[in-house]
Short mmCIF file of C-alpha atoms in Angstrom, two decimals:
data_model
loop_
_atom_site.label_atom_id
_atom_site.label_comp_id
_atom_site.label_asym_id
_atom_site.label_seq_id
_atom_site.Cartn_x
_atom_site.Cartn_y
_atom_site.Cartn_z
CA MET A 288 -0.07 0.10 0.12
CA THR A 289 1.13 3.31 -0.74
CA LEU A 290 1.24 6.35 1.77
CA THR A 291 -1.73 8.10 -0.13
CA GLU A 292 -3.80 4.71 0.29
CA ARG A 293 -2.85 4.35 3.91
CA SER A 294 -3.69 7.90 4.92
CA ALA A 295 -6.89 7.65 2.77
CA ASN A 296 -7.87 4.51 4.84
CA VAL A 297 -7.10 5.93 8.20
CA ALA A 298 -9.34 9.08 7.12
CA VAL A 299 -12.15 6.76 6.36
CA TRP A 300 -12.17 4.93 9.79
CA ILE A 301 -11.57 8.36 11.66
CA ILE A 302 -14.84 9.87 9.82
CA ALA A 303 -16.77 6.52 10.39
CA ALA A 304 -15.78 6.72 14.24
CA ALA A 305 -16.64 10.27 14.40
CA THR A 306 -20.16 9.57 12.44
CA VAL A 307 -20.99 6.89 14.76
CA VAL A 308 -20.27 9.13 17.74
CA PHE A 309 -22.33 12.03 16.30
CA LEU A 310 -25.36 9.78 15.38
CA LEU A 311 -25.46 8.34 19.04
CA THR A 312 -24.91 11.90 20.64
CA PRO A 313 -28.81 12.85 20.63
CA LEU A 314 -29.72 9.38 22.24
CA VAL A 315 -27.03 9.23 24.80
CA VAL A 316 -27.86 12.80 25.66
CA ALA A 317 -31.31 12.05 26.24
CA VAL A 318 -30.74 9.08 28.36
CA VAL A 319 -28.35 10.92 30.51
CA VAL A 320 -30.41 14.00 31.17
CA SER A 321 -33.38 11.70 32.16
CA PHE A 322 -31.24 10.11 35.06
CA GLY A 323 -29.90 13.58 36.06
CA SER A 324 -31.28 15.18 39.35
CA SER A 325 -31.06 18.68 37.72
CA ASN A 326 -34.07 20.19 35.97
CA LEU A 327 -31.85 22.54 33.84
CA PHE A 328 -30.40 19.85 31.58
CA THR A 329 -26.87 20.47 32.92
CA LEU A 330 -24.45 18.10 31.29
CA PRO A 331 -22.87 16.23 33.08
CA PRO A 332 -25.63 16.11 35.71
CA PRO A 333 -24.96 17.31 39.26
CA GLY A 334 -26.45 13.97 40.62
CA TRP A 335 -28.35 11.19 39.63
CA SER A 336 -32.20 10.47 40.21
CA MET A 337 -35.25 8.58 39.32
CA ARG A 338 -37.61 11.58 39.75
CA TRP A 339 -38.45 12.25 36.10
CA TYR A 340 -39.45 8.67 35.66
CA GLN A 341 -41.47 8.77 38.73
CA ARG A 342 -43.15 11.94 37.29
CA LEU A 343 -43.88 10.37 33.98
CA MET A 344 -47.40 9.02 35.36
CA ASN A 345 -48.45 12.79 36.58
CA VAL A 346 -47.80 14.41 33.40
CA ARG A 347 -51.13 15.32 31.77
CA GLY A 348 -51.77 13.65 28.47
CA LEU A 349 -48.60 11.49 28.27
CA SER A 350 -50.27 8.12 28.96
CA SER A 351 -53.37 8.77 27.13
CA SER A 352 -51.44 9.95 23.98
CA LEU A 353 -49.29 6.75 24.23
CA ILE A 354 -52.38 4.78 24.24
CA VAL A 355 -53.71 6.64 21.28
CA SER A 356 -50.35 6.32 19.29
CA VAL A 357 -50.09 2.50 19.86
CA GLN A 358 -53.74 1.87 19.05
CA ILE A 359 -53.42 3.76 15.84
CA ALA A 360 -50.12 2.18 14.91
CA ALA A 361 -51.26 -1.42 15.53
CA VAL A 362 -54.42 -0.81 13.64
CA ALA A 363 -52.78 0.85 10.52
CA THR A 364 -50.11 -1.85 10.64
CA LEU A 365 -52.52 -4.73 10.47
CA VAL A 366 -54.60 -3.39 7.71
CA ALA A 367 -51.31 -2.36 5.78
CA MET A 368 -50.23 -5.87 6.42
CA LEU A 369 -53.25 -7.61 5.11
CA ILE A 370 -53.84 -5.26 2.04
CA GLY A 371 -50.26 -4.56 1.33
CA GLY A 372 -49.41 -8.19 1.77
CA MET A 373 -52.16 -9.07 -0.71
CA ALA A 374 -50.92 -6.52 -3.20
CA ALA A 375 -47.28 -7.77 -2.99
CA THR A 376 -48.38 -11.22 -3.57
CA ALA A 377 -50.18 -10.26 -6.61
CA LEU A 378 -47.40 -8.19 -8.05
CA ALA A 379 -44.83 -10.75 -7.50
CA ARG A 380 -46.86 -13.51 -8.78
CA GLY A 381 -49.12 -11.88 -11.52
CA ARG A 382 -47.63 -11.32 -15.04
CA PHE A 383 -49.38 -8.13 -15.93
CA ALA A 384 -48.05 -4.97 -17.57
CA GLY A 385 -47.52 -1.92 -15.19
CA ARG A 386 -46.52 -4.22 -12.40
CA GLU A 387 -43.58 -1.95 -11.28
CA ALA A 388 -45.66 0.97 -11.73
CA ILE A 389 -48.30 -0.26 -9.28
CA ALA A 390 -45.23 -1.04 -6.95
CA ALA A 391 -44.07 2.45 -7.16
CA PHE A 392 -47.28 3.94 -6.57
CA LEU A 393 -47.64 2.10 -3.22
CA THR A 394 -44.49 3.21 -2.15
CA SER A 395 -44.79 6.83 -3.49
CA PRO A 396 -46.27 8.27 -0.21
CA LEU A 397 -42.59 7.93 1.16
CA MET A 398 -41.44 9.92 -1.47
CA LEU A 399 -43.93 13.21 -0.84
CA PRO A 400 -43.54 15.60 2.09
CA GLY A 401 -45.32 14.48 5.15
CA LEU A 402 -47.02 17.90 5.41
CA VAL A 403 -48.39 17.93 2.04
CA LEU A 404 -49.91 14.36 2.72
CA GLY A 405 -51.38 15.76 5.78
CA ILE A 406 -53.13 18.83 4.09
CA ALA A 407 -54.49 16.65 1.34
CA PHE A 408 -55.98 14.20 4.05
CA LEU A 409 -57.30 17.13 6.06
CA GLN A 410 -59.18 18.55 3.11
CA ALA A 411 -60.25 15.31 1.70
CA PHE A 412 -61.56 14.12 5.06
CA ARG A 413 -63.41 17.30 5.80
CA PHE A 414 -64.87 16.99 2.34
CA ALA A 415 -66.18 13.70 3.02
CA GLY A 416 -67.63 14.71 6.45
CA LEU A 417 -65.38 12.93 8.56
CA ARG A 418 -64.79 14.50 12.00
CA ASP A 419 -63.70 11.79 14.02
CA VAL A 420 -60.23 12.17 15.02
CA TRP A 421 -59.22 8.55 15.74
CA MET A 422 -60.82 7.34 12.42
CA SER A 423 -58.97 10.17 10.46
CA LEU A 424 -55.69 9.19 11.97
CA ALA A 425 -56.18 5.42 11.46
CA LEU A 426 -57.09 6.11 7.72
CA ALA A 427 -54.18 8.37 7.06
CA HIS A 428 -51.54 5.98 8.90
CA VAL A 429 -52.61 3.14 6.62
CA VAL A 430 -51.08 5.25 3.89
CA ILE A 431 -48.27 6.01 5.78
CA THR A 432 -47.42 2.36 6.68
CA ILE A 433 -48.37 0.50 3.37
CA PRO A 434 -45.11 1.72 1.55
CA TYR A 435 -42.94 0.05 4.24
CA ILE A 436 -45.11 -3.26 3.93
CA ALA A 437 -45.47 -3.12 0.24
CA ARG A 438 -41.78 -2.42 -0.43
CA THR A 439 -40.10 -5.09 1.79
CA LEU A 440 -42.81 -7.95 1.29
CA TYR A 441 -42.72 -7.39 -2.64
CA SER A 442 -38.95 -7.73 -2.68
CA ALA A 443 -39.10 -10.95 -0.35
CA LEU A 444 -41.94 -12.49 -2.41
CA THR A 445 -39.95 -11.91 -5.87
CA LEU A 446 -37.16 -13.87 -4.12
CA PHE A 447 -39.40 -16.59 -2.69
CA ASP A 448 -39.43 -19.83 -4.65
CA PHE A 449 -43.06 -20.51 -5.49
CA SER A 450 -42.59 -24.11 -6.69
CA LEU A 451 -42.39 -24.88 -3.10
CA ILE A 452 -45.91 -24.43 -2.68
CA ASP A 453 -46.50 -26.84 -5.62
CA ALA A 454 -44.47 -29.10 -3.80
CA ALA A 455 -46.33 -28.92 -0.57
CA ARG A 456 -49.50 -29.33 -2.49
CA THR A 457 -48.16 -32.45 -4.33
CA LEU A 458 -47.22 -33.91 -0.88
CA GLY A 459 -50.76 -33.67 0.46
CA CYS A 460 -51.35 -29.96 1.69
CA SER A 461 -54.57 -28.03 1.14
CA ALA A 462 -54.06 -24.81 -0.47
CA PRO A 463 -54.42 -22.94 2.61
CA GLN A 464 -52.09 -25.33 4.59
CA ALA A 465 -49.42 -24.73 2.01
CA VAL A 466 -49.77 -20.98 2.56
CA THR A 467 -49.53 -21.51 6.42
CA ARG A 468 -47.08 -23.93 6.54
CA VAL A 469 -44.65 -23.02 3.79
CA LEU A 470 -45.08 -19.43 2.54
CA ILE A 471 -45.80 -17.77 5.97
CA PRO A 472 -43.01 -19.56 7.83
CA ASN A 473 -40.53 -18.55 4.93
CA LEU A 474 -41.57 -15.10 4.84
CA ALA A 475 -41.89 -14.72 8.51
CA PRO A 476 -38.45 -12.29 8.58
CA ALA A 477 -39.88 -10.06 5.89
CA PHE A 478 -43.37 -9.77 7.78
CA LEU A 479 -41.33 -9.04 11.15
CA THR A 480 -39.34 -6.39 9.87
CA SER A 481 -41.62 -4.75 7.49
CA GLY A 482 -44.11 -4.76 10.58
CA ILE A 483 -41.71 -3.33 13.01
CA PHE A 484 -40.60 -0.55 10.58
CA ALA A 485 -44.31 0.33 9.52
CA PHE A 486 -45.15 0.46 13.39
CA LEU A 487 -42.22 2.77 14.29
CA ALA A 488 -43.01 4.88 11.08
CA SER A 489 -46.66 5.33 12.43
CA MET A 490 -45.44 5.66 16.06
CA ASP A 491 -43.08 8.44 15.14
CA ASN A 492 -45.19 10.31 12.65
CA TYR A 493 -46.04 14.03 13.43
CA ALA A 494 -46.41 15.34 9.86
CA VAL A 495 -49.64 13.83 9.05
CA SER A 496 -50.99 13.58 12.76
CA ILE A 497 -50.51 17.18 13.51
CA PHE A 498 -53.45 18.26 11.31
CA PHE A 499 -55.94 15.84 12.91
CA THR A 500 -55.22 16.00 16.61
CA ASN A 501 -57.20 18.04 18.85
CA ALA A 502 -57.04 18.94 22.59
CA TRP A 503 -58.55 15.53 23.62
CA THR A 504 -57.09 12.99 21.07
CA LYS A 505 -53.22 13.34 20.43
CA THR A 506 -50.77 11.04 19.52
CA LEU A 507 -47.40 10.58 21.35
CA PRO A 508 -45.17 12.71 19.19
CA ILE A 509 -47.80 15.54 18.96
CA GLN A 510 -48.08 15.55 23.04
CA MET A 511 -44.10 15.28 23.36
CA LEU A 512 -43.83 18.38 20.79
CA ASN A 513 -46.18 20.40 22.85
CA LEU A 514 -44.42 19.67 25.99
CA VAL A 515 -41.04 20.42 24.62
CA GLU A 516 -42.57 23.79 23.25
CA GLU A 517 -44.44 24.74 26.44
CA GLN A 518 -42.64 23.43 29.59
CA PRO A 519 -39.40 21.37 28.52
CA ASP A 520 -38.04 19.59 31.59
CA PRO A 521 -36.46 16.19 31.86
CA THR A 522 -39.52 14.26 31.87
CA ILE A 523 -39.22 14.45 28.22
CA ALA A 524 -35.76 12.77 28.24
CA ALA A 525 -37.26 10.01 30.57
CA ILE A 526 -40.02 9.25 28.15
CA SER A 527 -37.68 9.50 25.18
CA SER A 528 -35.19 7.13 27.25
CA LEU A 529 -38.11 4.60 27.39
CA LEU A 530 -38.81 4.72 23.55
CA ILE A 531 -35.01 4.41 22.97
CA GLY A 532 -34.95 1.24 24.93
CA LEU A 533 -38.06 -0.11 23.33
CA VAL A 534 -36.67 0.59 19.81
CA LEU A 535 -33.21 -1.13 20.92
CA LEU A 536 -35.36 -4.30 22.21
CA LEU A 537 -37.09 -4.50 18.58
CA LEU A 538 -33.73 -4.00 16.62
CA LEU A 539 -32.16 -6.85 18.82
CA LEU A 540 -35.14 -8.94 17.90
CA CYS A 541 -34.63 -8.24 14.27
CA GLU A 542 -30.89 -8.96 14.56
CA ARG A 543 -31.65 -12.33 16.27
CA MET A 544 -34.30 -13.24 13.66
CA VAL A 545 -33.27 -11.78 10.32
CA GLY A 546 -29.84 -9.92 10.96
CA LEU A 547 -29.37 -6.26 10.80
CA ARG A 548 -27.19 -6.57 7.71
CA LYS A 549 -30.15 -7.90 5.55
CA ILE A 550 -32.25 -5.16 6.80
CA ALA A 551 -29.57 -2.59 5.78
CA GLU A 552 -29.51 -4.00 2.35
CA MET A 553 -33.11 -4.20 1.79
CA MET B 122 -43.88 -17.44 -28.24
CA THR B 123 -47.07 -15.21 -28.34
CA MET B 124 -49.70 -16.00 -25.79
CA LYS B 125 -53.23 -14.65 -25.60
CA PRO B 126 -53.42 -12.04 -22.92
CA ARG B 127 -56.12 -13.55 -20.48
CA PHE B 128 -56.91 -12.35 -17.24
CA ASP B 129 -54.90 -13.48 -14.16
CA PRO B 130 -57.14 -13.90 -11.17
CA VAL B 131 -54.13 -13.38 -8.80
CA LEU B 132 -54.32 -9.63 -9.87
CA LEU B 133 -57.52 -9.23 -7.93
CA LEU B 134 -55.44 -9.22 -4.78
CA ALA B 135 -53.88 -6.19 -5.60
CA LEU B 136 -57.28 -4.55 -5.84
CA PRO B 137 -57.89 -3.59 -2.15
CA ALA B 138 -54.65 -1.88 -1.70
CA ALA B 139 -54.76 0.15 -5.21
CA ILE B 140 -58.31 1.17 -4.54
CA TYR B 141 -57.55 2.31 -0.85
CA MET B 142 -54.65 4.21 -2.11
CA VAL B 143 -56.45 5.74 -4.95
CA ILE B 144 -59.25 7.09 -2.85
CA VAL B 145 -57.46 8.07 0.22
CA PHE B 146 -53.97 9.13 -1.26
CA ALA B 147 -54.03 9.89 -4.81
CA VAL B 148 -57.19 11.68 -5.25
CA PRO B 149 -56.83 13.97 -2.21
CA VAL B 150 -53.01 14.85 -3.40
CA ILE B 151 -54.34 15.64 -7.07
CA VAL B 152 -57.41 17.68 -5.56
CA LEU B 153 -55.01 19.56 -3.42
CA VAL B 154 -52.76 20.35 -6.48
CA ALA B 155 -55.57 20.96 -8.73
CA ARG B 156 -57.47 23.48 -6.42
CA GLY B 157 -54.31 25.59 -6.38
CA PHE B 158 -54.73 26.34 -10.19
CA MET B 159 -58.37 26.76 -9.85
CA GLY B 160 -59.73 30.46 -9.69
CA ALA B 161 -63.19 31.71 -9.86
CA ASP B 162 -63.46 31.37 -13.74
CA GLY B 163 -61.23 28.28 -14.61
CA PHE B 164 -57.55 27.82 -14.81
CA THR B 165 -55.43 30.38 -13.07
CA LEU B 166 -51.72 30.75 -12.08
CA SER B 167 -52.68 33.87 -9.82
CA ASN B 168 -52.02 32.07 -6.54
CA TYR B 169 -48.54 31.40 -7.32
CA VAL B 170 -47.80 34.75 -9.24
CA SER B 171 -48.93 36.66 -6.02
CA PHE B 172 -46.90 34.25 -3.81
CA LEU B 173 -43.83 34.64 -6.01
CA SER B 174 -44.23 38.45 -6.39
CA GLU B 175 -43.77 38.68 -2.36
CA PRO B 176 -39.83 39.24 -1.64
CA PHE B 177 -40.44 37.64 1.83
CA ASN B 178 -41.65 34.28 -0.02
CA TRP B 179 -38.35 34.25 -1.87
CA THR B 180 -36.42 34.60 1.20
CA VAL B 181 -38.40 31.59 2.55
CA ILE B 182 -37.67 29.63 -0.88
CA PHE B 183 -33.92 30.27 -0.54
CA ASN B 184 -33.73 29.51 3.40
CA THR B 185 -35.44 26.08 2.38
CA LEU B 186 -32.93 25.33 -0.39
CA ARG B 187 -29.55 26.59 1.38
CA VAL B 188 -30.57 24.72 4.40
CA ALA B 189 -31.15 21.50 2.80
CA PHE B 190 -28.13 21.94 0.55
CA TRP B 191 -25.55 22.32 3.53
CA THR B 192 -27.62 19.48 5.20
CA THR B 193 -27.18 17.27 2.21
CA LEU B 194 -23.50 18.28 1.74
CA VAL B 195 -22.75 17.52 5.39
CA CYS B 196 -24.43 14.06 5.32
CA LEU B 197 -22.45 13.38 2.04
CA VAL B 198 -18.99 14.31 3.47
CA LEU B 199 -20.05 12.24 6.83
CA GLY B 200 -21.78 9.52 5.05
CA TYR B 201 -19.94 8.10 2.25
CA PRO B 202 -16.55 7.39 4.27
CA THR B 203 -18.92 5.63 7.04
CA ALA B 204 -20.68 3.68 4.17
CA VAL B 205 -17.22 2.62 2.72
CA ALA B 206 -16.09 1.56 6.38
CA LEU B 207 -19.24 -0.25 7.10
CA ALA B 208 -18.93 -2.19 3.65
CA ARG B 209 -15.29 -3.12 4.58
CA SER B 210 -16.15 -3.85 8.32
CA LYS B 211 -16.94 -7.54 9.54
CA GLY B 212 -18.56 -9.16 12.48
CA GLY B 213 -18.97 -7.52 15.63
CA VAL B 214 -17.92 -4.06 14.37
CA GLN B 215 -20.32 -4.30 11.68
CA VAL B 216 -23.12 -5.16 13.81
CA ALA B 217 -22.32 -2.36 15.95
CA MET B 218 -21.98 0.17 13.31
CA LEU B 219 -25.49 -1.11 12.05
CA ILE B 220 -27.07 -0.68 15.43
CA ALA B 221 -25.64 2.98 15.57
CA ILE B 222 -27.03 3.72 12.15
CA ILE B 223 -30.40 1.89 12.48
CA LEU B 224 -31.38 2.71 16.15
CA PRO B 225 -31.27 6.50 15.60
CA LEU B 226 -33.14 5.98 12.37
CA SER B 227 -35.84 4.14 14.37
CA VAL B 228 -36.11 6.63 17.14
CA GLY B 229 -38.50 9.54 16.77
CA VAL B 230 -37.32 12.69 15.25
CA VAL B 231 -38.99 14.77 18.12
CA VAL B 232 -36.74 12.90 20.62
CA LYS B 233 -33.71 13.38 18.73
CA THR B 234 -34.55 17.16 17.90
CA PHE B 235 -35.16 17.69 21.90
CA ALA B 236 -31.74 16.27 22.62
CA TRP B 237 -30.24 18.65 19.94
CA GLN B 238 -31.58 21.50 21.93
CA ILE B 239 -29.65 20.39 24.86
CA VAL B 240 -26.50 19.79 22.74
CA LEU B 241 -26.56 23.13 20.99
CA ARG B 242 -27.02 25.33 24.00
CA ARG B 243 -24.23 27.73 25.14
CA ASP B 244 -23.18 25.38 27.79
CA GLY B 245 -23.83 22.39 25.46
CA ILE B 246 -21.26 19.68 24.24
CA VAL B 247 -20.49 21.23 20.87
CA ALA B 248 -19.77 24.66 22.24
CA ALA B 249 -17.42 22.99 24.75
CA ILE B 250 -15.80 20.87 21.86
CA LEU B 251 -15.39 24.13 19.68
CA VAL B 252 -13.88 26.06 22.61
CA ALA B 253 -11.59 23.15 23.86
CA THR B 254 -10.19 22.63 20.19
CA GLY B 255 -9.60 26.52 19.88
CA VAL B 256 -12.22 27.16 17.36
CA TRP B 257 -13.92 29.49 19.25
CA ASP B 258 -12.42 31.81 22.06
CA GLU B 259 -15.60 31.57 24.42
CA PRO B 260 -19.04 29.28 24.35
CA LYS B 261 -21.58 30.66 21.87
CA LEU B 262 -25.28 29.71 21.76
CA LEU B 263 -25.64 27.48 18.62
CA LEU B 264 -29.42 26.95 19.17
CA PHE B 265 -31.46 29.26 17.01
CA THR B 266 -28.66 29.65 14.39
CA GLU B 267 -28.73 28.36 10.80
CA HIS B 268 -25.30 26.28 11.75
CA GLY B 269 -26.99 24.84 14.63
CA LEU B 270 -30.07 23.67 12.31
CA VAL B 271 -27.90 22.33 9.68
CA LEU B 272 -25.96 20.16 12.35
CA GLY B 273 -29.03 18.94 13.94
CA ALA B 274 -30.91 18.01 10.50
CA ALA B 275 -27.71 16.18 9.08
CA ASN B 276 -27.71 14.26 12.24
CA VAL B 277 -31.39 13.04 11.88
CA PHE B 278 -30.89 12.28 7.88
CA LEU B 279 -27.42 10.71 7.98
CA PRO B 280 -28.89 7.22 8.08
CA PHE B 281 -30.67 7.93 4.79
CA MET B 282 -27.27 8.94 3.17
CA ILE B 283 -25.30 5.90 4.49
CA LEU B 284 -27.74 3.07 3.81
CA PRO B 285 -28.16 3.61 0.04
CA ILE B 286 -24.39 4.09 -0.54
CA TYR B 287 -23.59 1.25 1.65
CA SER B 288 -26.19 -1.21 -0.27
CA VAL B 289 -24.49 -0.16 -3.67
CA LEU B 290 -20.80 -0.61 -2.35
CA LYS B 291 -21.93 -4.22 -1.16
CA LEU B 292 -22.88 -5.16 -4.67
CA ALA B 293 -19.64 -3.53 -6.31
CA ASP B 294 -16.90 -5.97 -7.08
CA PRO B 295 -13.97 -5.34 -4.91
CA ASN B 296 -11.64 -6.98 -7.41
CA LEU B 297 -12.21 -4.14 -9.59
CA GLN B 298 -10.05 -2.01 -7.46
CA ASP B 299 -7.43 -4.23 -7.38
CA ALA B 300 -7.46 -4.83 -11.04
CA ALA B 301 -7.08 -1.04 -11.55
CA ALA B 302 -4.16 -1.13 -9.17
CA THR B 303 -2.59 -3.98 -10.86
CA LEU B 304 -2.79 -2.23 -14.02
CA GLY B 305 -0.51 0.63 -12.55
CA ALA B 306 -3.60 3.08 -11.84
CA PRO B 307 -2.57 5.54 -9.09
CA PRO B 308 -4.91 5.85 -5.88
CA VAL B 309 -6.32 9.35 -6.84
CA PHE B 310 -7.09 7.88 -10.40
CA ARG B 311 -8.80 4.77 -9.03
CA PHE B 312 -10.74 6.94 -6.59
CA PHE B 313 -12.33 9.17 -9.31
CA ASN B 314 -12.25 6.58 -12.06
CA VAL B 315 -13.37 3.33 -10.38
CA ALA B 316 -14.54 3.77 -6.83
CA LEU B 317 -16.64 6.87 -7.09
CA PRO B 318 -18.39 5.81 -10.37
CA LEU B 319 -19.27 2.29 -8.79
CA ALA B 320 -20.78 4.14 -5.73
CA MET B 321 -22.61 6.83 -7.82
CA PRO B 322 -26.21 5.18 -8.02
CA GLY B 323 -26.10 4.98 -4.22
CA ILE B 324 -24.78 8.35 -3.82
CA VAL B 325 -27.28 9.84 -6.00
CA GLY B 326 -29.84 7.82 -4.15
CA GLY B 327 -28.92 9.20 -0.86
CA VAL B 328 -28.46 12.83 -1.91
CA SER B 329 -31.78 12.97 -3.37
CA ILE B 330 -33.73 11.30 -0.20
CA VAL B 331 -31.57 13.65 2.13
CA PHE B 332 -32.29 16.67 0.10
CA SER B 333 -36.03 16.02 -0.29
CA LEU B 334 -36.31 15.23 3.66
CA ALA B 335 -34.43 18.47 4.32
CA THR B 336 -36.66 20.51 2.16
CA SER B 337 -39.84 19.20 3.79
CA MET B 338 -38.61 19.11 7.44
CA TYR B 339 -40.70 20.60 9.99
CA VAL B 340 -40.15 19.74 13.46
CA ILE B 341 -36.44 20.24 13.40
CA PRO B 342 -36.46 24.00 12.17
CA SER B 343 -39.32 24.82 14.77
CA LEU B 344 -37.52 23.53 17.65
CA LEU B 345 -33.81 24.34 16.62
CA ILE B 346 -34.28 27.79 15.00
CA GLY B 347 -37.72 28.99 15.82
CA ASP B 348 -40.23 31.53 14.25
CA ARG B 349 -38.03 34.00 12.82
CA PHE B 350 -36.39 31.66 10.31
CA GLN B 351 -39.12 30.24 7.71
CA THR B 352 -38.86 27.49 5.26
CA LEU B 353 -41.54 26.50 2.89
CA ALA B 354 -42.37 23.72 5.30
CA THR B 355 -42.69 25.64 8.58
CA LEU B 356 -44.70 28.35 6.51
CA THR B 357 -46.98 25.52 5.27
CA GLY B 358 -47.56 24.52 9.19
CA ARG B 359 -48.02 27.80 10.46
CA ALA B 360 -50.53 28.75 7.49
CA PHE B 361 -52.72 25.82 8.44
CA LEU B 362 -52.19 25.31 12.39
CA LEU B 363 -51.62 29.09 13.47
CA MET B 364 -52.63 31.56 10.68
CA ARG B 365 -55.55 29.84 9.62
CA ASN B 366 -54.76 30.90 6.20
CA GLU B 367 -55.23 27.83 4.14
CA ALA B 368 -54.69 29.48 0.65
CA LEU B 369 -51.45 30.33 1.27
CA GLY B 370 -50.81 27.03 2.99
CA ALA B 371 -51.87 24.92 0.11
CA THR B 372 -49.73 27.11 -2.43
CA THR B 373 -46.58 26.40 -0.28
CA ALA B 374 -47.54 22.94 0.19
CA THR B 375 -47.62 22.49 -3.67
CA ILE B 376 -44.46 24.25 -4.15
CA LEU B 377 -42.88 21.77 -1.79
CA LEU B 378 -44.78 18.73 -3.89
CA PHE B 379 -43.31 20.01 -6.83
CA LEU B 380 -39.74 20.14 -5.42
CA ALA B 381 -40.04 16.80 -4.04
CA VAL B 382 -41.19 15.43 -7.61
CA ALA B 383 -38.43 17.41 -9.05
CA ILE B 384 -35.79 15.68 -7.04
CA VAL B 385 -37.25 12.16 -7.81
CA ALA B 386 -37.27 12.99 -11.55
CA CYS B 387 -33.84 14.31 -11.37
CA SER B 388 -32.24 11.29 -9.41
CA ALA B 389 -33.98 8.90 -11.69
CA LEU B 390 -32.43 10.76 -14.71
CA LEU B 391 -29.25 10.85 -13.26
CA SER B 392 -29.18 7.28 -12.23
CA ARG B 393 -30.18 6.21 -15.56
CA GLY B 394 -27.79 8.34 -17.19
CA LYS B 395 -24.80 6.84 -15.24
CA GLY B 396 -26.16 3.51 -16.16
CA ASP B 397 -27.55 1.49 -13.09
CA SER B 398 -25.18 -1.14 -11.95
CA ARG B 399 -28.10 -3.49 -11.25
#
């Protein structure tokens, strides 16, 4: 190796290490602040305490918004899995013109600015006379989650060897049995990862939800945003740390079942 | 072989999702755009003409593009070497790097932006580092400045730059570099004529995703820089949520939409022009 190459290599690794530190900075800060005793976000904290976690229960609207977010994310992910999974099967199996166009259409909400989607939904739902917050959120979040499901399941299904189903049928399985015993287990990793990322995308969404929440029904990101704007204190860091912990657990699950490398390459 | 085209029943499975997306997603977006061009008597450009004749709105557009440009540049400068390192790494180092990239990606943007509010304070980490390294003589406030905004935005969007470049690098044949070296190509020449062209589809993809996310970000600027600095997205949000001026909001939203479509179209053209490696 020449000197240029060696120094280039060193530079690559230094930048990569710095980037990793940079990426993790906000998460580490949130966790450290949440265990600090100071309410002024002093870093490093003067002492340690659990008081922000104890306060979590008392912050008005936090637990109810968490419940709304989980409900909406679960319903939206399930509906998106069902109709998105069916569509992915049709696209992977069927031979018809415009397949790629339909796949692109189903993933296109990812390309559009979230606020634009939110405004389009707001005007359309108002026109249709839909006033229920919960229903509006659920309908909108299905559109947010479908791209994740359709993209991942479509690429997994195009790689799946469908002659395995014929083999199962030949060996005495009924058609539904062949699906539940061969197709579903084979695609379980794709279902799991696409489901987790769709769920997280819905839980994290603010750009669409912000147009539908009112004083009584809020999703978690909107409630947190209000808290950050009105009375920022380390309670927000505490709820953030819990969310970080939850996501870390889900990612470790993905790593065990699928491998993060495959997810990164999807 | 010619086959008579006949109806494939498996196609029906795509119907529920397609119908849902047309009714709930496509029609509302088309109506939003169409209404912006509709006046009392048919087609009109007056909404856009009056929007663009206001000098303040040009400031907003340039704010949006300038912040998106710097954010994308920071992401590219940090993201490309990181993707290279990720593609070369193995085993535990690779898993750790992947967690460091995917974990922030999966944690909500409100959480990260809230943390950046703390990091960018006068007594925050970045100010301390800049003073310790002698860049600054005394700690200054980075929060509510454009530099702070770019730093926070780049932090949030970096994974969207790293992952597309990484997945392209993974597919590239490492032997090409060695072949070029064997044939006597010097390192700088190899970088510009072998490594960079191979990574180009990923770079184009990452740049277009980050740029379009950065033009349409809303929470990050509203928490990190505040009301004095408006972008198209924050103006859109304000128009709807605070000013109740839906005509203005619909106009800015449509401009944002055109920007997003233009970015996607450009990146599609570029990656086709370069010859997609796949």
